[in-house]
PDB file of C-alpha atoms in Angstrom:
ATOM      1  CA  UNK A   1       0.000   0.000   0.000  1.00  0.00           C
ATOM      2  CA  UNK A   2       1.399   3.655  -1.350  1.00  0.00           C
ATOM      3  CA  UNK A   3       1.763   5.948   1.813  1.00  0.00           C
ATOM      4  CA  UNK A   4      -0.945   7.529   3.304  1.00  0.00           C
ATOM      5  CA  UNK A   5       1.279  10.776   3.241  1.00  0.00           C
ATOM      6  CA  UNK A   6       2.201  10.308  -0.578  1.00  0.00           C
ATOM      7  CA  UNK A   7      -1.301  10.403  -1.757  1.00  0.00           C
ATOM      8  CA  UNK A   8      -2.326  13.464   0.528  1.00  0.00           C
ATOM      9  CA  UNK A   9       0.699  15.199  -1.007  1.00  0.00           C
ATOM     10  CA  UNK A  10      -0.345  13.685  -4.686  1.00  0.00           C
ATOM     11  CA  UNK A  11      -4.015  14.737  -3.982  1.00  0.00           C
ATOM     12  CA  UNK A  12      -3.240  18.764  -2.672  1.00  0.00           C
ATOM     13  CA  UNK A  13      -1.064  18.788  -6.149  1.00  0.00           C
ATOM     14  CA  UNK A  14      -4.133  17.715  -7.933  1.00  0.00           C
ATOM     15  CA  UNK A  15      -6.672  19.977  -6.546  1.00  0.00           C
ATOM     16  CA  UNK A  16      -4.076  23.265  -7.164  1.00  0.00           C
ATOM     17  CA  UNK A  17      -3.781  22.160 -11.118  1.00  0.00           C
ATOM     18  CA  UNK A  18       0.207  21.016 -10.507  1.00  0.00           C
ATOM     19  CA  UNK A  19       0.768  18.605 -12.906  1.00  0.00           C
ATOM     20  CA  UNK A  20       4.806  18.643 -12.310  1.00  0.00           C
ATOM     21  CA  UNK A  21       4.174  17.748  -8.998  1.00  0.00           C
ATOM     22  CA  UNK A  22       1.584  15.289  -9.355  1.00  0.00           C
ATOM     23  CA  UNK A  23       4.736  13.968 -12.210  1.00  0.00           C
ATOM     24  CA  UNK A  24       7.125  14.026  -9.963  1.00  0.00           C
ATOM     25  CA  UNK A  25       5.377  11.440  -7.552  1.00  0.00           C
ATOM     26  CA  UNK A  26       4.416   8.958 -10.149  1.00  0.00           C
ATOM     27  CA  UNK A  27       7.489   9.130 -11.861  1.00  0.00           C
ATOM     28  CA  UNK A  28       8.872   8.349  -8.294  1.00  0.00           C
ATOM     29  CA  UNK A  29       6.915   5.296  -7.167  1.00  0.00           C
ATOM     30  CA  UNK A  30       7.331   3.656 -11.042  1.00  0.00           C
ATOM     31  CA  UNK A  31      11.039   4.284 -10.421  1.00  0.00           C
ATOM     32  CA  UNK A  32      10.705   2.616  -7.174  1.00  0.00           C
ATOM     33  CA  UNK A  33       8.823  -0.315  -8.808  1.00  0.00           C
ATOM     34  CA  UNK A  34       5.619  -0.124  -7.380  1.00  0.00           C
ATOM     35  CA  UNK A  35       2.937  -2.369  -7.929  1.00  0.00           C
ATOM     36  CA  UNK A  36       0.662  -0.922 -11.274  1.00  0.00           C
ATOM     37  CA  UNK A  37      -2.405  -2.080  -9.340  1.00  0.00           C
ATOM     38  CA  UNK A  38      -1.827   0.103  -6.112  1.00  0.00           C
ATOM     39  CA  UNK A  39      -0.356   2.876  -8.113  1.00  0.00           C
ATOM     40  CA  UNK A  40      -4.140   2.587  -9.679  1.00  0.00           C
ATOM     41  CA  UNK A  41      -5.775   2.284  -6.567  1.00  0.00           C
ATOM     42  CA  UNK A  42      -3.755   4.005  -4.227  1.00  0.00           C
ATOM     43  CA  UNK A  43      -3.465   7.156  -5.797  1.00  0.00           C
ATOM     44  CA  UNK A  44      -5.389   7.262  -8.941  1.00  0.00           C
ATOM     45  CA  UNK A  45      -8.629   5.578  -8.280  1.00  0.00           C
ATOM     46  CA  UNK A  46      -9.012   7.151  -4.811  1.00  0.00           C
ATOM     47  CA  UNK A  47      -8.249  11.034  -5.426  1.00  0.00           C
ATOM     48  CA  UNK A  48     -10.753  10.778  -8.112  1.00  0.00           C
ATOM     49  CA  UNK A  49     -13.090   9.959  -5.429  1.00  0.00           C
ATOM     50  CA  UNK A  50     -12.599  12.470  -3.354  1.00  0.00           C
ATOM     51  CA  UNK A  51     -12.732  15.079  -6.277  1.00  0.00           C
ATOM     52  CA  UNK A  52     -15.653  13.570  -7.417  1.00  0.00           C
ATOM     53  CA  UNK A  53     -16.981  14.064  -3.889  1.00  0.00           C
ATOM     54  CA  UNK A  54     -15.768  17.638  -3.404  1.00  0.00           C
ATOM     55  CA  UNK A  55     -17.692  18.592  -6.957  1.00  0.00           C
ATOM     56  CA  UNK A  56     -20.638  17.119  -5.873  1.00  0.00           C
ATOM     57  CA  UNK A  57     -20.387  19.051  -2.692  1.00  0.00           C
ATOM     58  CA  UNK A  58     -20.114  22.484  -4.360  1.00  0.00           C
ATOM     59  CA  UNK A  59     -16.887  22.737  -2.809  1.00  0.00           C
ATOM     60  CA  UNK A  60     -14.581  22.809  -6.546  1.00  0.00           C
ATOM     61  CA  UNK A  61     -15.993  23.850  -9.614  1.00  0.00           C
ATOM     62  CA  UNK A  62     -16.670  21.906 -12.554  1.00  0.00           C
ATOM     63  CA  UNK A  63     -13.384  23.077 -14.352  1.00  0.00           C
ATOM     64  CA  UNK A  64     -11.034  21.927 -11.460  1.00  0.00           C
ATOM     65  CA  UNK A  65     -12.506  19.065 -11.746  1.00  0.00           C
ATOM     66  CA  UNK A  66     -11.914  19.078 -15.556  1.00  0.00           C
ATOM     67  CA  UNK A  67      -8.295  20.074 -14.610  1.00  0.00           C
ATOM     68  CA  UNK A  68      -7.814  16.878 -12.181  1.00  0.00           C
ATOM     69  CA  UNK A  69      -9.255  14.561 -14.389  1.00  0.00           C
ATOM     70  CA  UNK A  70      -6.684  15.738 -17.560  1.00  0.00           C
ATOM     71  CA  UNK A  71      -3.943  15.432 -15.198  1.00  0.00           C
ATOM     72  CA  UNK A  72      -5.022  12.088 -14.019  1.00  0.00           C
ATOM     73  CA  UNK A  73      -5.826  11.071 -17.526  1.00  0.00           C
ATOM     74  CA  UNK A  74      -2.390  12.147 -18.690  1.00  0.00           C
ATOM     75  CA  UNK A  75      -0.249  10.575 -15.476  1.00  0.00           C
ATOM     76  CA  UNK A  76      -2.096   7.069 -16.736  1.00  0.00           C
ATOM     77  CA  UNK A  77       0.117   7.009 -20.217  1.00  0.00           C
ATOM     78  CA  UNK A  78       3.176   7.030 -18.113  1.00  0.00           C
ATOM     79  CA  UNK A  79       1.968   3.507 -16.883  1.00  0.00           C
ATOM     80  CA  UNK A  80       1.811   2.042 -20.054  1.00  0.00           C
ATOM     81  CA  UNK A  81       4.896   0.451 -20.492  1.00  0.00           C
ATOM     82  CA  UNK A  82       4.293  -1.728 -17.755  1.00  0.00           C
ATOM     83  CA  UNK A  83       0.822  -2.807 -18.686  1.00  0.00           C
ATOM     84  CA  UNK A  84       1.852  -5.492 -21.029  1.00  0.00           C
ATOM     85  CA  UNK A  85       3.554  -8.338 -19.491  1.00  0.00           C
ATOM     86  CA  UNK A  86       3.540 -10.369 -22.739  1.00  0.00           C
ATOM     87  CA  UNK A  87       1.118 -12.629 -21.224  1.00  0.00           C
ATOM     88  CA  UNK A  88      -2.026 -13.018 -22.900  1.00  0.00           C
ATOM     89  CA  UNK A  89      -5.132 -14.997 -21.595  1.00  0.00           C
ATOM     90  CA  UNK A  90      -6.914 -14.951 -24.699  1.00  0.00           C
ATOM     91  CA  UNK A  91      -9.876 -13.379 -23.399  1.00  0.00           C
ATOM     92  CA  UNK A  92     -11.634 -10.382 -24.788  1.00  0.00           C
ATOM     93  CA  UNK A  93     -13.422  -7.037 -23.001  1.00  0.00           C
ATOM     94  CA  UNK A  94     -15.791  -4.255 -24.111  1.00  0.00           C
ATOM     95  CA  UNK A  95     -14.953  -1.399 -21.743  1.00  0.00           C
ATOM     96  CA  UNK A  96     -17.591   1.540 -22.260  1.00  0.00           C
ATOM     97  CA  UNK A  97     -19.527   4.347 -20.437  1.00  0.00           C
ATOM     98  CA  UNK A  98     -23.322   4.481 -20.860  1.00  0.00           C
ATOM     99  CA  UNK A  99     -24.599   6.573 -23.236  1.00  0.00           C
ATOM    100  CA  UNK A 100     -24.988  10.589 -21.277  1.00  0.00           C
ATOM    101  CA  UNK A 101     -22.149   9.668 -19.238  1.00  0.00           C
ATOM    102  CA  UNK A 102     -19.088  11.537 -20.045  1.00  0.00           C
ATOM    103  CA  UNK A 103     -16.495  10.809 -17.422  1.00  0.00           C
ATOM    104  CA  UNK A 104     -14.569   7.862 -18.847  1.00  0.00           C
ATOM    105  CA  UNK A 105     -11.200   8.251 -16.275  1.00  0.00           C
ATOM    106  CA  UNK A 106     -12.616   5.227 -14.663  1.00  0.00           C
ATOM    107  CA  UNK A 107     -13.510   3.075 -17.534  1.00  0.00           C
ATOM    108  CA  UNK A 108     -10.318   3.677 -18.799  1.00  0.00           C
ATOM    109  CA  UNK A 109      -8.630   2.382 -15.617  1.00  0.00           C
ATOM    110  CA  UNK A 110     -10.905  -1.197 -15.592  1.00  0.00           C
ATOM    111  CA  UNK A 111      -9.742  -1.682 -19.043  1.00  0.00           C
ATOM    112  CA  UNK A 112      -5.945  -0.798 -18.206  1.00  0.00           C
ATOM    113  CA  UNK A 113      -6.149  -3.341 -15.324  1.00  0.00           C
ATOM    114  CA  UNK A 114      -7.784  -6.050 -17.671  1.00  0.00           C
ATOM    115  CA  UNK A 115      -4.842  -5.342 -20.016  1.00  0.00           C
ATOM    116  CA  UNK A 116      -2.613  -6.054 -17.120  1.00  0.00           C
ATOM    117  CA  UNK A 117      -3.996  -9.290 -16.635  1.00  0.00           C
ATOM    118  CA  UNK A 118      -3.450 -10.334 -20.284  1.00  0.00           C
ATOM    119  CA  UNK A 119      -6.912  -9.706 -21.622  1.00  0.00           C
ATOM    120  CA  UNK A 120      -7.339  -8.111 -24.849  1.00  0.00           C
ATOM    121  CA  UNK A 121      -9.415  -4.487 -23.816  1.00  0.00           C
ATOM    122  CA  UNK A 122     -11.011  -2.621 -25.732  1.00  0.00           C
ATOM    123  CA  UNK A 123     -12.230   0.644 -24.376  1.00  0.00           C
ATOM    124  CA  UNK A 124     -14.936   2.316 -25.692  1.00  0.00           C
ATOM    125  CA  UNK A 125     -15.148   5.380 -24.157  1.00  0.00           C
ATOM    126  CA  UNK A 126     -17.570   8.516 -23.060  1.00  0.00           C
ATOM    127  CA  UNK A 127     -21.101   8.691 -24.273  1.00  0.00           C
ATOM    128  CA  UNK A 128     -21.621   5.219 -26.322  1.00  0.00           C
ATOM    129  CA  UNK A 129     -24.489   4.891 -27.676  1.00  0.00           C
ATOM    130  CA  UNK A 130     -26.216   1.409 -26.915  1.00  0.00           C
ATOM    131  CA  UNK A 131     -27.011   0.825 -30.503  1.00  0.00           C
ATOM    132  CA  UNK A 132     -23.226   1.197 -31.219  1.00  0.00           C
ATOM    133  CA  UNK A 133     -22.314  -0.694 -28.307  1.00  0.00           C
ATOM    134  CA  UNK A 134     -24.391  -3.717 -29.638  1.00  0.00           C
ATOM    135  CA  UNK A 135     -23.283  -3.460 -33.126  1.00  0.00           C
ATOM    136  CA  UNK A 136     -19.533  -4.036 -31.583  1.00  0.00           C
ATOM    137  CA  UNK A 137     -20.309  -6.539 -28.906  1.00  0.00           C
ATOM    138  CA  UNK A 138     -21.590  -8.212 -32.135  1.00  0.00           C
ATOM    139  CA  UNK A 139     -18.423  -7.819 -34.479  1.00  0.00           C
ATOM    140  CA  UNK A 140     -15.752  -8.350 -31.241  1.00  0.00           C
ATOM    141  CA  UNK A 141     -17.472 -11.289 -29.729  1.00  0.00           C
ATOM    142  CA  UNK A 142     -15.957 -10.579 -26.076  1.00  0.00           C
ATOM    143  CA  UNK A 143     -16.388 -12.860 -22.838  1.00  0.00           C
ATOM    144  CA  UNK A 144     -17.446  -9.792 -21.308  1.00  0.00           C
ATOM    145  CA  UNK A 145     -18.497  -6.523 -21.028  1.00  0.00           C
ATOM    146  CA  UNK A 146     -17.577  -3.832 -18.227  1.00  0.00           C
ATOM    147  CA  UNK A 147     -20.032  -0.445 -17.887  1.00  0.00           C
ATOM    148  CA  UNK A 148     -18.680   2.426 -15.901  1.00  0.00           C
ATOM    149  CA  UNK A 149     -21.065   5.175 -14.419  1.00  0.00           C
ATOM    150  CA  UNK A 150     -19.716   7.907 -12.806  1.00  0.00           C
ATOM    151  CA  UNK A 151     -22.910   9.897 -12.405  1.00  0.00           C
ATOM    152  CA  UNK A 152     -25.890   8.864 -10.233  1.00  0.00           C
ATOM    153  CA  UNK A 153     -28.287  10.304 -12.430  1.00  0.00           C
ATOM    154  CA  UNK A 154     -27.185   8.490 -15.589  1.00  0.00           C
ATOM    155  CA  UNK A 155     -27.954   5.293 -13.608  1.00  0.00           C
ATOM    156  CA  UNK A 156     -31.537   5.422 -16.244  1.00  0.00           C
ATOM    157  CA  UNK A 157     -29.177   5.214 -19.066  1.00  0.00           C
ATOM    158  CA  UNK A 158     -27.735   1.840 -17.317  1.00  0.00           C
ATOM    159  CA  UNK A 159     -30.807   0.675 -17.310  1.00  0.00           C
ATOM    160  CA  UNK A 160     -31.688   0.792 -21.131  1.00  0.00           C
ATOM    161  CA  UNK A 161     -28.325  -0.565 -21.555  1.00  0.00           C
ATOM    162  CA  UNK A 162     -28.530  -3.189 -19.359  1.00  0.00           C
ATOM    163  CA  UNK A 163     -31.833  -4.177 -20.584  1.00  0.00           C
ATOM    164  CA  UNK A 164     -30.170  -4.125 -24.528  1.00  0.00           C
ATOM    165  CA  UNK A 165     -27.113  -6.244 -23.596  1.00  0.00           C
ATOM    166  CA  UNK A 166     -29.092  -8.911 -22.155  1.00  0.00           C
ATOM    167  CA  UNK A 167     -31.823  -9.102 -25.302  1.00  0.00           C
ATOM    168  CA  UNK A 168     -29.892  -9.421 -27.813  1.00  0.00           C
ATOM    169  CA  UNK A 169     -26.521 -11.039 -26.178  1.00  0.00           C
ATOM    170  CA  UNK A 170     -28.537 -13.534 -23.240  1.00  0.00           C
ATOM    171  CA  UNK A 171     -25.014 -15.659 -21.860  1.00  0.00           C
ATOM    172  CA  UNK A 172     -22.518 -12.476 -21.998  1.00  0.00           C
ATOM    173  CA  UNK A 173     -21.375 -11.756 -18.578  1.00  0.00           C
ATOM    174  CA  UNK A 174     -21.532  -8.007 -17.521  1.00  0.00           C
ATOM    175  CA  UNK A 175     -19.560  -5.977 -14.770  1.00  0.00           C
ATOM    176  CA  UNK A 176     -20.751  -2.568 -13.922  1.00  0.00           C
ATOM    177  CA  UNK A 177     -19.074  -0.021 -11.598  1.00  0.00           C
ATOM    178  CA  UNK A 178     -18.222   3.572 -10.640  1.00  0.00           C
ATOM    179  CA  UNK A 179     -18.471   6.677  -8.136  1.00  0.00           C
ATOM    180  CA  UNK A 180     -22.573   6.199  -9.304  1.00  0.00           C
ATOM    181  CA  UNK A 181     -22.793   3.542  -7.377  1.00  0.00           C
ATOM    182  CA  UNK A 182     -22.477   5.102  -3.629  1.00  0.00           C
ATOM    183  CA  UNK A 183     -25.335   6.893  -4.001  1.00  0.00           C
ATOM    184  CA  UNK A 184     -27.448   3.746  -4.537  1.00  0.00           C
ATOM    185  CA  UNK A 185     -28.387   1.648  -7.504  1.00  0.00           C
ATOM    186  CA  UNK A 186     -26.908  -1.612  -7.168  1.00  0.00           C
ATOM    187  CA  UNK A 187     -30.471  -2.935  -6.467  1.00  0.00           C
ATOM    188  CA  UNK A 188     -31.400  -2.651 -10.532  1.00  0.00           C
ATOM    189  CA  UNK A 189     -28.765  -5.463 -11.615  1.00  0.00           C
ATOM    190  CA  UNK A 190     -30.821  -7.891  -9.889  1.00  0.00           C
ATOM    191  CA  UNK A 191     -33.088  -7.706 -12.872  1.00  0.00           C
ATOM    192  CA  UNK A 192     -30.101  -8.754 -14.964  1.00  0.00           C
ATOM    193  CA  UNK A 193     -28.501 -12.124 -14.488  1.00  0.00           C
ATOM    194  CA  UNK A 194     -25.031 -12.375 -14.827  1.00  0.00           C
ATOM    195  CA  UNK A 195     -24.646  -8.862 -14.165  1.00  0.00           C
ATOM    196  CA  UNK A 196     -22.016  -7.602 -11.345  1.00  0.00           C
ATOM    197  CA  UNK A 197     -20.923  -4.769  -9.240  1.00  0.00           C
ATOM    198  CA  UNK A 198     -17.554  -4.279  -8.269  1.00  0.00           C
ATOM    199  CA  UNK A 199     -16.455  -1.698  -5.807  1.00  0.00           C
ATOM    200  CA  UNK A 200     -12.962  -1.263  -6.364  1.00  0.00           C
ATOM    201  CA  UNK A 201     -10.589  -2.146  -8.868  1.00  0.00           C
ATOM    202  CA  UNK A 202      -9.015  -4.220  -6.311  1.00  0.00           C
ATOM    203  CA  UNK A 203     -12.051  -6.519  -6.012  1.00  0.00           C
ATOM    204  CA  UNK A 204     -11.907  -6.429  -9.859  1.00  0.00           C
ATOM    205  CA  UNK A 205      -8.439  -7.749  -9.943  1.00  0.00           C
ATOM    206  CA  UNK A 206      -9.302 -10.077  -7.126  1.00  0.00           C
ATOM    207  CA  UNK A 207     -11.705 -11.980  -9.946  1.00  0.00           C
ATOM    208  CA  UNK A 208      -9.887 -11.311 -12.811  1.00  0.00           C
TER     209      UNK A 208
END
């Protein structure tokens, strides 16, 4: 587990817009070989939290949170030399946002850490429409498809795609997580078997 003090320090970088900074440390803890998964979790997964927290609190406006997120976004392509081991599992994964949801930071992380496990990941991105979505769950064929939701209010949009997937694509298994999901929700995907929640990216990894 990163230091308690090194994410605090990581964090107040992010929040004042200091990208060297926020550089400097991950530069640092790659350098000192730390584990990919706890750099994720550790530090990247868990400031976005807490700016996602302090935006929904009114207490940072919606461009710092911009800010943080392209910071975050860009310290993730400094990982990417480590993502692929070499090892592949020769498994498949659609990675996508619902359609209306436009934060794709943690989308982008679940399909980094399936890429880290050898799995073939392709990430969709923001705003997917489900018509789209099944047209390329159709041509890719994957063994599984992960739906991030960063936005409680978009949890509607799950629904419709939720309700797609599993009409026209009956066996596929489905993961679904996010920020969303403290607010509530995780009672819909009891409607949809062979759908999943997963917390963290650590319980992720823990079932990959």
């Amino acid at each position: 587990m990163i230091e308690a003090s090194i994410y605090q320090t990581y964090l107040t970088s992010l929040l004042r817009g200091e990208k060297e900074a926020c550089l400097n440390i991950v530069t640092a803890l790659l350098d000192d070989k730390v584990e990919i998964r706890e750099l994720y979790t550790d530090i990247f997964q868990k400031s976005m939290y807490s700016v996602g927290e302090l935006w929904e609190r009114n207490e940072i406006s919606v461009a710092r949170e911009h800010l943080a997120t392209a910071i975050t976004e860009s310290m993730l392509s400094l990982t990417y030399p480590h993502l692929f081991t070499g090892h592949y599992s020769g498994k498949k994964a659609i990675i996508s946002c619902t359609a209306n949801e436009y934060h794709q930071l943690g989308g982008k992380m679940v399909a980094d850490i399936f890429e880290l496990h050898g799995w073939d990941a392709h990430f969709l991105g923001a705003n997917t429409p489900v018509k789209d979505m099944l047209k390329f769950i159709d041509e890719i064929n994957p063994d599984l498809i992960g739906l991030s939701l960063a936005v409680y209010f978009n949890i509607p949009a799950l629904k419709i795609t939720l309700e797609a997937i599993s009409a026209h694509f009956q066996h596929l298994d489905i993961l679904v997580g996010g920020h969303a999901f403290i607010w509530g929700g995780t009672g819909l995907l009891k409607n949809f078997p062979g759908t999943n929640y997963f917390e963290s990216l650590a319980q992720l990894e823990a079932n990959l």
